[in-house]
JSON list of C-alpha atoms in Angstrom, two decimals:
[
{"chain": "A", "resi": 991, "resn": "UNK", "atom": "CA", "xyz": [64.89, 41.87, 23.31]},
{"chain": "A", "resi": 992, "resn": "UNK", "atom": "CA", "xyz": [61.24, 42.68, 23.83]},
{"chain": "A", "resi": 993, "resn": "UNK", "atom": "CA", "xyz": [60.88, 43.28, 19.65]},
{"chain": "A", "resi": 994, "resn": "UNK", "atom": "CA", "xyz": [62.63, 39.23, 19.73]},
{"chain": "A", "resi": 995, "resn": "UNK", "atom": "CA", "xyz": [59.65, 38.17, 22.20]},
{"chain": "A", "resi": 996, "resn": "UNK", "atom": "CA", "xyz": [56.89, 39.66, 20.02]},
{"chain": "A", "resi": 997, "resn": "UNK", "atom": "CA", "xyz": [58.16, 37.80, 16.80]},
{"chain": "A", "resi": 998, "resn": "UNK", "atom": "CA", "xyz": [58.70, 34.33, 18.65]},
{"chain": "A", "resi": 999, "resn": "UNK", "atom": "CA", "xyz": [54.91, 34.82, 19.92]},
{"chain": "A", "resi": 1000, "resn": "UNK", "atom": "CA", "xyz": [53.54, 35.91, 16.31]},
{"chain": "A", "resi": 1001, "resn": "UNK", "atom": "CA", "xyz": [55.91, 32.84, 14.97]},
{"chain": "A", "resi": 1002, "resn": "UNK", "atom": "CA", "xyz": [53.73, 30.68, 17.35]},
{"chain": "A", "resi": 1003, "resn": "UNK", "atom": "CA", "xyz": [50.37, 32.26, 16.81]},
{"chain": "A", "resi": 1004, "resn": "UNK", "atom": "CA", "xyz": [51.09, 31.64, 12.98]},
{"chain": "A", "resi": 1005, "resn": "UNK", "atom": "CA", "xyz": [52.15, 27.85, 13.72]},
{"chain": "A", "resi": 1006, "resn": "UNK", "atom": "CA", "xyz": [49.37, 27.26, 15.22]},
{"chain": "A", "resi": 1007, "resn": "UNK", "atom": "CA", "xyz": [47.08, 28.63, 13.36]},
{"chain": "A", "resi": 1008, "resn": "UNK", "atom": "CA", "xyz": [48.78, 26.15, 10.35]},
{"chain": "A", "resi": 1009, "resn": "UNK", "atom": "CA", "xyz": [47.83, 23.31, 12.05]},
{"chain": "A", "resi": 1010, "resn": "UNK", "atom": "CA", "xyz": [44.50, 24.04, 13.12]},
{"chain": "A", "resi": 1011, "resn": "UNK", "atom": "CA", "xyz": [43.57, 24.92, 9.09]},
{"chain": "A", "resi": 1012, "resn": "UNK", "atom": "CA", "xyz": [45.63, 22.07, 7.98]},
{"chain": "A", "resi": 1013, "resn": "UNK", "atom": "CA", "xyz": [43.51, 19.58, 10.78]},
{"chain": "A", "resi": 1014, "resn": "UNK", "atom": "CA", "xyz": [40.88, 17.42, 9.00]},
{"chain": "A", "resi": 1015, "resn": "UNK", "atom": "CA", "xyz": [40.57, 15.19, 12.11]},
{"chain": "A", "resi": 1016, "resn": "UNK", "atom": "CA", "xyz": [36.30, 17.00, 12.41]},
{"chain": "A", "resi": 1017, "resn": "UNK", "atom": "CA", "xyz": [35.92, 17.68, 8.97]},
{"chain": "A", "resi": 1018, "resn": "UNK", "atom": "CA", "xyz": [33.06, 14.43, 8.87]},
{"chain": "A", "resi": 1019, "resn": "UNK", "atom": "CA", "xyz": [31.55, 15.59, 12.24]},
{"chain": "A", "resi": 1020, "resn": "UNK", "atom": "CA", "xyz": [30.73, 19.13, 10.82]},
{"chain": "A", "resi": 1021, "resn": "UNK", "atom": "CA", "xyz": [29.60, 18.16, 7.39]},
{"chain": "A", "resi": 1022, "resn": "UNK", "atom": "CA", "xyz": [27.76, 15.37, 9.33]},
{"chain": "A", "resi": 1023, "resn": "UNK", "atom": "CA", "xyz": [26.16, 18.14, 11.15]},
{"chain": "A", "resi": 1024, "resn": "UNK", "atom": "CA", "xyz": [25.12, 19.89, 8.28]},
{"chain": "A", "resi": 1025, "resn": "UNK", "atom": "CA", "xyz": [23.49, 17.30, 6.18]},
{"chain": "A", "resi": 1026, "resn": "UNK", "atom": "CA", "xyz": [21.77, 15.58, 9.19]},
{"chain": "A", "resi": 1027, "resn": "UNK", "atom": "CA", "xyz": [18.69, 17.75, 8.85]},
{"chain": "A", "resi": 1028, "resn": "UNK", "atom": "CA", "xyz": [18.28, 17.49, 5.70]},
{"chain": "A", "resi": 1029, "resn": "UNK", "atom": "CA", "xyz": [19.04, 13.50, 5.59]},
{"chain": "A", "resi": 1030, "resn": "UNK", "atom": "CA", "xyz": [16.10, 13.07, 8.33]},
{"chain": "A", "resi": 1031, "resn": "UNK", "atom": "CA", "xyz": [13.83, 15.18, 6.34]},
{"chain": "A", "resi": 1032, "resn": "UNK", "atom": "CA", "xyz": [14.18, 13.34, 3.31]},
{"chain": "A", "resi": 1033, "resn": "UNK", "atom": "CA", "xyz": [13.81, 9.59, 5.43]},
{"chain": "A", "resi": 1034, "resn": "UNK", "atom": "CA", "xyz": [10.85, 10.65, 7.06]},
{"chain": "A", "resi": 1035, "resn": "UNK", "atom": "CA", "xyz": [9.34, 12.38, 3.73]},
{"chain": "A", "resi": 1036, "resn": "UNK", "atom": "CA", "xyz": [10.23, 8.99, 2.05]},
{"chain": "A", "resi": 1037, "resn": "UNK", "atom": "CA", "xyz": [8.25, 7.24, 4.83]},
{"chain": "A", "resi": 1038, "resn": "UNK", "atom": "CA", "xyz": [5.67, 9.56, 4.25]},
{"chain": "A", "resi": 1039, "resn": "UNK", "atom": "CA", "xyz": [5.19, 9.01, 0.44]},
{"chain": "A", "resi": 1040, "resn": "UNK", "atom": "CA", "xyz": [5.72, 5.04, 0.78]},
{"chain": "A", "resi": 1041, "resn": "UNK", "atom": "CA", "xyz": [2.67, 5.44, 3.59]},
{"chain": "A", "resi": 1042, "resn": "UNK", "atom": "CA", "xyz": [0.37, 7.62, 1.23]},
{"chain": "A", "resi": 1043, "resn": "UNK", "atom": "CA", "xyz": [1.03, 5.00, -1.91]},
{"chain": "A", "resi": 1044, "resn": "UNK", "atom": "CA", "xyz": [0.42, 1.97, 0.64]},
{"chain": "A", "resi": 1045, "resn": "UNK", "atom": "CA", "xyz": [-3.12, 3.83, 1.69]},
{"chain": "A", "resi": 1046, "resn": "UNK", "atom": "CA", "xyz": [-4.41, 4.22, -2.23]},
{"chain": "A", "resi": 1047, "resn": "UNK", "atom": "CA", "xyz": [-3.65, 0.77, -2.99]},
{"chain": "A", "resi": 1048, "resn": "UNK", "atom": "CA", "xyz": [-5.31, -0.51, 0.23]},
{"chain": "A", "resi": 1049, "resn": "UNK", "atom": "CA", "xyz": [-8.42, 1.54, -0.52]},
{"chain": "A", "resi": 1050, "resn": "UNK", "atom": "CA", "xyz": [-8.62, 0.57, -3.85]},
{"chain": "A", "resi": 1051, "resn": "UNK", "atom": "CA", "xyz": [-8.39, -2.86, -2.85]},
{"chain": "A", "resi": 1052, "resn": "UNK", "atom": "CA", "xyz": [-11.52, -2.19, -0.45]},
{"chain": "A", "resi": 1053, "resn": "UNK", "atom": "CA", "xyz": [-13.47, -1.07, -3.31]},
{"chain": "A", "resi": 1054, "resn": "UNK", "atom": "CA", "xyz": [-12.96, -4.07, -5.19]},
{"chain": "A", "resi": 1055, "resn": "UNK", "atom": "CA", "xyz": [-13.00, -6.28, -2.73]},
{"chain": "A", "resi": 1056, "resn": "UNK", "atom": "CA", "xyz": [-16.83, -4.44, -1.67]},
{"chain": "A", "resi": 1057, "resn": "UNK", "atom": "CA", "xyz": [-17.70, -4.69, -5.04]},
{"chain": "A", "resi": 1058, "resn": "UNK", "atom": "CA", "xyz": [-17.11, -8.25, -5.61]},
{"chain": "A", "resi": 1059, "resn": "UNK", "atom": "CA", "xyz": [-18.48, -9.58, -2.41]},
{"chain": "A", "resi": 1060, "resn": "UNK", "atom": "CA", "xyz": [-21.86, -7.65, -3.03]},
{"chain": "A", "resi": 1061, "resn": "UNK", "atom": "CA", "xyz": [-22.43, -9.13, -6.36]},
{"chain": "A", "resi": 1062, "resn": "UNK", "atom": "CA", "xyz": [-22.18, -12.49, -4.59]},
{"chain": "A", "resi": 1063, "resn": "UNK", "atom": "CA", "xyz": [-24.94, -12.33, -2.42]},
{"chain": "A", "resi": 1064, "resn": "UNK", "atom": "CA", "xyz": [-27.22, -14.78, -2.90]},
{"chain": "A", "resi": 1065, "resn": "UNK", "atom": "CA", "xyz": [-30.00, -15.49, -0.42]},
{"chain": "A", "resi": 1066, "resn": "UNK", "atom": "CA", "xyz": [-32.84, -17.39, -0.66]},
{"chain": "A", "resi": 1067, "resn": "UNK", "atom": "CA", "xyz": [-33.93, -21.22, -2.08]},
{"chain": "A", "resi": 1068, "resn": "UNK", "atom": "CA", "xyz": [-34.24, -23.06, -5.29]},
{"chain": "A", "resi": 1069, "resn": "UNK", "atom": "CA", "xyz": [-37.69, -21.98, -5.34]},
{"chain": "A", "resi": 1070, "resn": "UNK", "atom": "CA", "xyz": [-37.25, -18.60, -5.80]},
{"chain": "A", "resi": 1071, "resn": "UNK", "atom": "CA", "xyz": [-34.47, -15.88, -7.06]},
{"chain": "A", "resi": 1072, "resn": "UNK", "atom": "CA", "xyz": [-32.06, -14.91, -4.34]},
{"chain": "A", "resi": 1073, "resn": "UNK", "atom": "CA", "xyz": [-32.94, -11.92, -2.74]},
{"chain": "A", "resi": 1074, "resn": "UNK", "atom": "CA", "xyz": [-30.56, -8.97, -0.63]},
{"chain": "A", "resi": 1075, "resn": "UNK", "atom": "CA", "xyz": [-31.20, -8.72, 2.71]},
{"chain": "A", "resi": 1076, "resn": "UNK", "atom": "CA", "xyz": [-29.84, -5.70, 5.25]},
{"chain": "A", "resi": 1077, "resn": "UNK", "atom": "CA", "xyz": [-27.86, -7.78, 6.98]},
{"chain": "A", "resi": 1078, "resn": "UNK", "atom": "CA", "xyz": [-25.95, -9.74, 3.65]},
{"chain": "A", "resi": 1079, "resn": "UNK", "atom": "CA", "xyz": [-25.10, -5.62, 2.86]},
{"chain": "A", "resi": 1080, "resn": "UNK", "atom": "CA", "xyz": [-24.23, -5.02, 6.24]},
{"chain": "A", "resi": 1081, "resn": "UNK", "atom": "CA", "xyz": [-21.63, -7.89, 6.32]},
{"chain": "A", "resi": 1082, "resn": "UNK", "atom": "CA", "xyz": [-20.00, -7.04, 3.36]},
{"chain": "A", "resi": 1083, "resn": "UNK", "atom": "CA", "xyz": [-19.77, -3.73, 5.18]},
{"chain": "A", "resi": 1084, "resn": "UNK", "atom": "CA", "xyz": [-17.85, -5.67, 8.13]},
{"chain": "A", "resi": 1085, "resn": "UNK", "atom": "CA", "xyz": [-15.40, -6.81, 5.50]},
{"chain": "A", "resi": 1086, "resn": "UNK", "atom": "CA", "xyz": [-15.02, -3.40, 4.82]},
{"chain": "A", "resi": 1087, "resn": "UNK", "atom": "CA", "xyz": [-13.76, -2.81, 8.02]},
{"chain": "A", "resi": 1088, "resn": "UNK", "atom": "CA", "xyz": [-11.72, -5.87, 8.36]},
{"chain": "A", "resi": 1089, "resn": "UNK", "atom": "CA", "xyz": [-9.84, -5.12, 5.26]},
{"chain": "A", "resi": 1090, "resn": "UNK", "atom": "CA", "xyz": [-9.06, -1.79, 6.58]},
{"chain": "A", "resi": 1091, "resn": "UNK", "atom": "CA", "xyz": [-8.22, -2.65, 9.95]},
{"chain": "A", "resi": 1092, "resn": "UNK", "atom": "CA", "xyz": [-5.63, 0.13, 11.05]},
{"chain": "A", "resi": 1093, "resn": "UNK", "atom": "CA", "xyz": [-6.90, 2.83, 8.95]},
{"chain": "A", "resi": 1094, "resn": "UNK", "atom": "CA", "xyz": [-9.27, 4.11, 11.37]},
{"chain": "A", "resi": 1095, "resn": "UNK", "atom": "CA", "xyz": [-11.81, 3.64, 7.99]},
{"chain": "A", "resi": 1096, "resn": "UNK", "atom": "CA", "xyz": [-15.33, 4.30, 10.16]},
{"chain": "A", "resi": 1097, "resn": "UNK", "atom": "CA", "xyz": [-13.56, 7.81, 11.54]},
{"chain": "A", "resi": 1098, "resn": "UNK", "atom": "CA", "xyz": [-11.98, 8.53, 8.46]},
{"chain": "A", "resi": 1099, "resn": "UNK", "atom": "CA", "xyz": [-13.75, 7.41, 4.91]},
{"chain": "A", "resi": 1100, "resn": "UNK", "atom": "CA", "xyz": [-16.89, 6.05, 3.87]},
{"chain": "A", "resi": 1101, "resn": "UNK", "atom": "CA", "xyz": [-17.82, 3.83, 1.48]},
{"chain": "A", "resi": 1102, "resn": "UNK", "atom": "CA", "xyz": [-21.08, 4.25, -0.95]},
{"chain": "A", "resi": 1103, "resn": "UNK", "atom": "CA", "xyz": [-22.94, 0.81, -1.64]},
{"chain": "A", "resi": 1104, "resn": "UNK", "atom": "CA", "xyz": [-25.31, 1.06, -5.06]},
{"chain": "A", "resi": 1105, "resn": "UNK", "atom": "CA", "xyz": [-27.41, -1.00, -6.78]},
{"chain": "A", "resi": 1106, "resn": "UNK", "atom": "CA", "xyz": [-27.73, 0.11, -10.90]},
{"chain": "A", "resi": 1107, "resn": "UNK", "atom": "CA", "xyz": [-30.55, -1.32, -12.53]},
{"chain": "A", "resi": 1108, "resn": "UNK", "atom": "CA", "xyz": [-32.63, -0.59, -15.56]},
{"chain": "A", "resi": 1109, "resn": "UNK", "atom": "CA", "xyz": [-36.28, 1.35, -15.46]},
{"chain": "A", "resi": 1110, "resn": "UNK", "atom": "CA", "xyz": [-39.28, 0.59, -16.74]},
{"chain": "A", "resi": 1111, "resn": "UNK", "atom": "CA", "xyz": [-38.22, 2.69, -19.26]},
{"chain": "A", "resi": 1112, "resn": "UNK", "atom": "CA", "xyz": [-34.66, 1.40, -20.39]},
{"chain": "A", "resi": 1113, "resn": "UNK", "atom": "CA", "xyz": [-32.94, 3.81, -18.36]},
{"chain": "A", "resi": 1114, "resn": "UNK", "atom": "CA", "xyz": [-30.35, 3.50, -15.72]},
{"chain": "A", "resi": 1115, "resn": "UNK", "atom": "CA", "xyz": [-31.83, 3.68, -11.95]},
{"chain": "A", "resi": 1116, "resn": "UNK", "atom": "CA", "xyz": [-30.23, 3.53, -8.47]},
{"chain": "A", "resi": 1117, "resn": "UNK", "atom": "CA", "xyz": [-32.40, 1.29, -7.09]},
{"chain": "A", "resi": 1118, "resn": "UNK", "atom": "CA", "xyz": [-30.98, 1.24, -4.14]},
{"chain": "A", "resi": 1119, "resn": "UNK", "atom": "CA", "xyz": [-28.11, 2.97, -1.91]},
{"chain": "A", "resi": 1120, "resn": "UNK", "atom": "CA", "xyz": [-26.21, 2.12, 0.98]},
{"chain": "A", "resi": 1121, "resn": "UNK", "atom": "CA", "xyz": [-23.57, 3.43, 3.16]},
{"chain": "A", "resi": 1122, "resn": "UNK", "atom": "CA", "xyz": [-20.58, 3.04, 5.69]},
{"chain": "A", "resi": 1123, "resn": "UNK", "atom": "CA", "xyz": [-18.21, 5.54, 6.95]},
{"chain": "A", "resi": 1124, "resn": "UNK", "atom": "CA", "xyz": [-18.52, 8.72, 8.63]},
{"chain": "A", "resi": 1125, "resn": "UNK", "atom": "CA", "xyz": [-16.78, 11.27, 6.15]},
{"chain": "A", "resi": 1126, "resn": "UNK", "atom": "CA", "xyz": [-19.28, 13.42, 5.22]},
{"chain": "A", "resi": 1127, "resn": "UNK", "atom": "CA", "xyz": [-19.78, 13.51, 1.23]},
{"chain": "A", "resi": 1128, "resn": "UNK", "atom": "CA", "xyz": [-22.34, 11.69, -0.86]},
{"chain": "A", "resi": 1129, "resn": "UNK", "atom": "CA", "xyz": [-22.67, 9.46, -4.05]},
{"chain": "A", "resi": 1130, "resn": "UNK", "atom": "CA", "xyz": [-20.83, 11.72, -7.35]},
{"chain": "A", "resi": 1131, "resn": "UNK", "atom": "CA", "xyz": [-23.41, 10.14, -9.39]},
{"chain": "A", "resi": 1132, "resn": "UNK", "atom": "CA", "xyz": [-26.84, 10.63, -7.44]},
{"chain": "A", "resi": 1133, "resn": "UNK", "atom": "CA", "xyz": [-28.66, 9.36, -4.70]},
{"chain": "A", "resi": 1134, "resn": "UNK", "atom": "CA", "xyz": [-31.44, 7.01, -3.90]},
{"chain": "A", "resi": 1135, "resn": "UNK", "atom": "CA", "xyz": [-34.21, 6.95, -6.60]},
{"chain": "A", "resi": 1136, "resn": "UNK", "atom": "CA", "xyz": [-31.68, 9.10, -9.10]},
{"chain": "A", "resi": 1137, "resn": "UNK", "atom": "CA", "xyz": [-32.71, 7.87, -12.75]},
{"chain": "A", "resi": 1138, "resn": "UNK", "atom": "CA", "xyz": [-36.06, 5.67, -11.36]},
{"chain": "A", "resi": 1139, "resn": "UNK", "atom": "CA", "xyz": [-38.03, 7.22, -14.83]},
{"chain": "A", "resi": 1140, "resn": "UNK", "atom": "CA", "xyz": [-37.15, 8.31, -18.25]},
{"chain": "A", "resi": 1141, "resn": "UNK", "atom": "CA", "xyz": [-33.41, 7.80, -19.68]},
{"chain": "A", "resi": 1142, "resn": "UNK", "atom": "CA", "xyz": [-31.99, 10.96, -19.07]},
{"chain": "A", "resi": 1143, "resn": "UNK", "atom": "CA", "xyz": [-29.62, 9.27, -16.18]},
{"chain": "A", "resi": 1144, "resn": "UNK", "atom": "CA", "xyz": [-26.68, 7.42, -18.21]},
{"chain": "A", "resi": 1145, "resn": "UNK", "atom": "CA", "xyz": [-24.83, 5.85, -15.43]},
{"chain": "A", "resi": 1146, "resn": "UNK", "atom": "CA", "xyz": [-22.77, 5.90, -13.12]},
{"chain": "A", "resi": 1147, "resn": "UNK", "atom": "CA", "xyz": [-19.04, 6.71, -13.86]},
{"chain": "A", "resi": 1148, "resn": "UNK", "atom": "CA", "xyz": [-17.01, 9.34, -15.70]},
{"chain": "A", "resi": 1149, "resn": "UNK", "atom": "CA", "xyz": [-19.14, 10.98, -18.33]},
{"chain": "A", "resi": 1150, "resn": "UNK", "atom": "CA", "xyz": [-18.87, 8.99, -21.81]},
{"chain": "A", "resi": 1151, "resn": "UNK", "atom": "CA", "xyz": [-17.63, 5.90, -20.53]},
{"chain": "A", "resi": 1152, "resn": "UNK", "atom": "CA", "xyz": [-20.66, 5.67, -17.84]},
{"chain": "A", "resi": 1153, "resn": "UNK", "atom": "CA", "xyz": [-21.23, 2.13, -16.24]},
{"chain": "A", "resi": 1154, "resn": "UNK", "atom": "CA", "xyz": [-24.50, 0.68, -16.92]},
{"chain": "A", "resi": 1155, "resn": "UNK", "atom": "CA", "xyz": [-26.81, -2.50, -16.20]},
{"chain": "A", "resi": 1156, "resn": "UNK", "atom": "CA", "xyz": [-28.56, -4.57, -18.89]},
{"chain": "A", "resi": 1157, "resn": "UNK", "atom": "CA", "xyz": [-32.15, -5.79, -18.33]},
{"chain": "A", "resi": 1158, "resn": "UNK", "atom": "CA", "xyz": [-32.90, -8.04, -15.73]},
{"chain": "A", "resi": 1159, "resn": "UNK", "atom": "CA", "xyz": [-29.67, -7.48, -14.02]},
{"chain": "A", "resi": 1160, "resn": "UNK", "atom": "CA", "xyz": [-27.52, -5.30, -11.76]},
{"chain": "A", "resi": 1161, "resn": "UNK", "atom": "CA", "xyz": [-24.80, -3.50, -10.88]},
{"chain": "A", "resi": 1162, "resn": "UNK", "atom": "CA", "xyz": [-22.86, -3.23, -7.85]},
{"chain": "A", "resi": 1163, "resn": "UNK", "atom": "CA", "xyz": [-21.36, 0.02, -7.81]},
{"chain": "A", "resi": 1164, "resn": "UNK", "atom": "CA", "xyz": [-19.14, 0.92, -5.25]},
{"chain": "A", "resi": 1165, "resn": "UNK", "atom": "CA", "xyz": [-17.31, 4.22, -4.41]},
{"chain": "A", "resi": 1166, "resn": "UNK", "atom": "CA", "xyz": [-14.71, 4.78, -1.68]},
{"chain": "A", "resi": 1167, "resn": "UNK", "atom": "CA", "xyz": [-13.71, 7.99, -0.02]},
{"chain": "A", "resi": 1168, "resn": "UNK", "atom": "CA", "xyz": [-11.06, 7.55, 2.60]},
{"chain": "A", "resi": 1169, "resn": "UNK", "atom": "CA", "xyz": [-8.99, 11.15, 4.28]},
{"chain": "A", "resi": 1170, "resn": "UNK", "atom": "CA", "xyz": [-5.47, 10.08, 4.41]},
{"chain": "A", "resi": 1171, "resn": "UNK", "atom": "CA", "xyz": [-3.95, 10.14, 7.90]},
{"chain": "A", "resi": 1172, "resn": "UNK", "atom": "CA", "xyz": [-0.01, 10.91, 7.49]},
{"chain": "A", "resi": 1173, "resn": "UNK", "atom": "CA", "xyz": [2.74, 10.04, 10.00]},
{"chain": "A", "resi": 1174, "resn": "UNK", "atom": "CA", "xyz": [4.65, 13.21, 10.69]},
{"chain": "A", "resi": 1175, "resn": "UNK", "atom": "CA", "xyz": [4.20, 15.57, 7.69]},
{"chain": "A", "resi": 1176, "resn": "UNK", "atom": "CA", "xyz": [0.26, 16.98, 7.61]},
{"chain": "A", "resi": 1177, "resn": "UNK", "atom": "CA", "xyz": [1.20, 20.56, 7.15]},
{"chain": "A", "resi": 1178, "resn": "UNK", "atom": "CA", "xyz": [3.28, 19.57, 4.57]},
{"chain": "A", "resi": 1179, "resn": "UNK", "atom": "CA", "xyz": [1.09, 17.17, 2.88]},
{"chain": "A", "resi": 1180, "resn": "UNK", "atom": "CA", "xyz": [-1.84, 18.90, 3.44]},
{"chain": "A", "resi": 1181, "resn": "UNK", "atom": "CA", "xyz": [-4.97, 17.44, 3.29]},
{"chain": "A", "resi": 1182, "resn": "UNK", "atom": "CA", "xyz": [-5.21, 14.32, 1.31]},
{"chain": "A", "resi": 1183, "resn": "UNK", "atom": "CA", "xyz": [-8.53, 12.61, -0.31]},
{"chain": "A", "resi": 1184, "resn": "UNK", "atom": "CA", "xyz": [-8.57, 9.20, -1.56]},
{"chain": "A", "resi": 1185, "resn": "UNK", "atom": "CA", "xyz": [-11.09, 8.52, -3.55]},
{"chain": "A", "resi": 1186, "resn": "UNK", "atom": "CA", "xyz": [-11.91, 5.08, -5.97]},
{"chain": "A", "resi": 1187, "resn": "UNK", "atom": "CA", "xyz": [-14.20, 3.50, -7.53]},
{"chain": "A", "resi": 1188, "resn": "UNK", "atom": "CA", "xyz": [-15.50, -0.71, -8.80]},
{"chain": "A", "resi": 1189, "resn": "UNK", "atom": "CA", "xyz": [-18.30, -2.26, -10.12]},
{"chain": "A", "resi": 1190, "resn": "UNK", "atom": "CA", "xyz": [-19.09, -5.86, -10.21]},
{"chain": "A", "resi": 1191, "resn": "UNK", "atom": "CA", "xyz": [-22.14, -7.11, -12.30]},
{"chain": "A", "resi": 1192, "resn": "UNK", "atom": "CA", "xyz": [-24.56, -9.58, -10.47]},
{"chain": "A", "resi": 1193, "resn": "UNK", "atom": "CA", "xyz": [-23.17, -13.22, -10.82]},
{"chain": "A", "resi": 1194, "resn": "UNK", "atom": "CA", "xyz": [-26.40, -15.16, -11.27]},
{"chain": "A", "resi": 1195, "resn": "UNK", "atom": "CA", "xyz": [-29.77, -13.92, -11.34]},
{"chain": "A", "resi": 1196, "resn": "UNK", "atom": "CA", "xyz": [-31.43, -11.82, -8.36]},
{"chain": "A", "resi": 1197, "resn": "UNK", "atom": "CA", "xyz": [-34.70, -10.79, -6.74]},
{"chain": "A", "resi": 1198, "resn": "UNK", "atom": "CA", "xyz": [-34.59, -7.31, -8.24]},
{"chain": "A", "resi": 1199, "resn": "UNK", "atom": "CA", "xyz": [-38.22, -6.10, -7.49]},
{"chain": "A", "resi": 1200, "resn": "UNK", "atom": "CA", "xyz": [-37.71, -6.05, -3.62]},
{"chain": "A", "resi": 1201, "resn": "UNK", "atom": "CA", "xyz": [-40.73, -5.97, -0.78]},
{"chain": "A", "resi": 1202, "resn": "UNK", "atom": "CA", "xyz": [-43.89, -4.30, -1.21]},
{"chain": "A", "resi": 1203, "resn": "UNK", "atom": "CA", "xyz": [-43.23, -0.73, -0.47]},
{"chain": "A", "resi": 1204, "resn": "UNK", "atom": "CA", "xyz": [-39.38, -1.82, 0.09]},
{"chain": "A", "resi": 1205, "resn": "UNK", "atom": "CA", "xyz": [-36.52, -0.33, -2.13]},
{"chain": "A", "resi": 1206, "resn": "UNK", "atom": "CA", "xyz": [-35.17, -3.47, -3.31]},
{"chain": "A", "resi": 1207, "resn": "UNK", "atom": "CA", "xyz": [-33.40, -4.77, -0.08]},
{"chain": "A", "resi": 1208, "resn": "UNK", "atom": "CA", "xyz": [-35.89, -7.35, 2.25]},
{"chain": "A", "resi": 1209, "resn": "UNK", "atom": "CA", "xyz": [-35.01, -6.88, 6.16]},
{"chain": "A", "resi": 1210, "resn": "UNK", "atom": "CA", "xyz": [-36.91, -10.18, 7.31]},
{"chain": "A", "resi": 1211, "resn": "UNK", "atom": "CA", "xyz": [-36.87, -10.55, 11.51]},
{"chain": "A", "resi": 1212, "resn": "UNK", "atom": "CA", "xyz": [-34.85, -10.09, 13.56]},
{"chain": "A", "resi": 1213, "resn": "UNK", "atom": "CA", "xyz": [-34.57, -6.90, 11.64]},
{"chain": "A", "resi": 1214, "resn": "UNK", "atom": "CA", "xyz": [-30.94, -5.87, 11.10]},
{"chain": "A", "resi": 1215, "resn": "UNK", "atom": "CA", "xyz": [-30.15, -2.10, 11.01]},
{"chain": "A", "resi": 1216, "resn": "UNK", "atom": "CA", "xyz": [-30.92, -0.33, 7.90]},
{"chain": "A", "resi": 1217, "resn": "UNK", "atom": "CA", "xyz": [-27.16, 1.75, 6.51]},
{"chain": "A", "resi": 1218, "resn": "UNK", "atom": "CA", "xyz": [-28.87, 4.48, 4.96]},
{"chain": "A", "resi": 1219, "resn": "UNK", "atom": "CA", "xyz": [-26.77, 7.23, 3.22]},
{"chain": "A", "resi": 1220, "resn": "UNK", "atom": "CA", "xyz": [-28.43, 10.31, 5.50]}
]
């Protein structure tokens, strides 16, 4: 009798134990379970990514933009050549901004203003430089004054293929360094520098020579503020 017992209970132990292997019924819920992790890394990676692309395309689309709108200033009368005033730099500056409105830009980037000209000598010259942003870095090609004698300066781009003004005329060179701000994933990112460049020649002729004692740029009154690159 008692061996009958212990066989009916291991009969139902083993039935049972059937049925719970051959039960699919949370087969999804586990594998769900599983894969979640890995399914909200990869949508918030992709969000990340999409983010970072949108960022380069809206910088370089600053730089342009900076570019282009600084080659168009034009102030002054029939009777004499345009000339560029602080406050013509400093709006396209303010466009800057505008353009880049929800990238925290002023925090985060800056953006390097220059005017290439030619020397006395035939050689490329920053004439002059200005700047907006607080990330700390400086032009790649050279400051203020960089190239003012001789020809040894060739430019200002990559090295061979080097941007440079004719005589009589300018160049607005612009360069744009922006550090990305991601979503969710810094440590995984790490740190991320944008960086782009444009340059726009004058579109009709310009006041190159500047003030007396100036560096090219008149600041008539009211005096706007001077962006200087220190």
């Amino acid at each position: 009798m008692q061996l009958t017992r212990i066989l009916a209970h291991a009969r139902r132990r083993t039935a049972r134990l059937v049925r719970f292997a051959r039960d699919d019924k949370a087969v999804v819920l586990i594998e769900t379970a599983f894969t979640m992790p890995l399914l909200v890394f990869l949508g918030f990676g992709g969000l990340e990514i999409a983010n970072l692309t949108l960022a380069n395309t809206r910088i370089s689309q600053v730089a342009l933009s900076a570019a282009d709108n600084a080659s168009r200033i034009a102030y002054g009368s029939d009777l004499s050549l345009p000339r560029v005033r602080e406050v013509d730099i400093n709006e396209v500056f303010a466009g800057v901004e505008e353009q880049s409105r929800g990238l925290d830009f002023k925090a985060h980037g800056r953006i390097i203003l220059s005017s290439l000209e030619r020397n006395s000598s035939g050689g490329q010259w920053i004439h002059w430089q200005r700047c907006y942003g607080n990330y700390p870095v400086n032009s790649a090609y050279g400051l203020q004054g960089t190239g003012k004698t001789g020809t040894a300066f060739k430019g200002m781009g990559k090295p061979g293929a080097e941007v440079t003004a004719a005589t009589g005329t300018a160049v607005m060179f612009v360069e744009v360094t922006y550090e990305y701000q991601p979503l969710a994933f810094a440590a995984w990112l790490g740190p991320r520098v944008i960086r782009t460049t444009a340059a726009f020649n004058i579109r009709e002729g310009r006041d190159l020579q500047g003030p007396t004692g100036g560096d090219g740029v008149y600041n008539p009154s009211p005096a706007a503020t001077k962006m200087t690159c220190t």
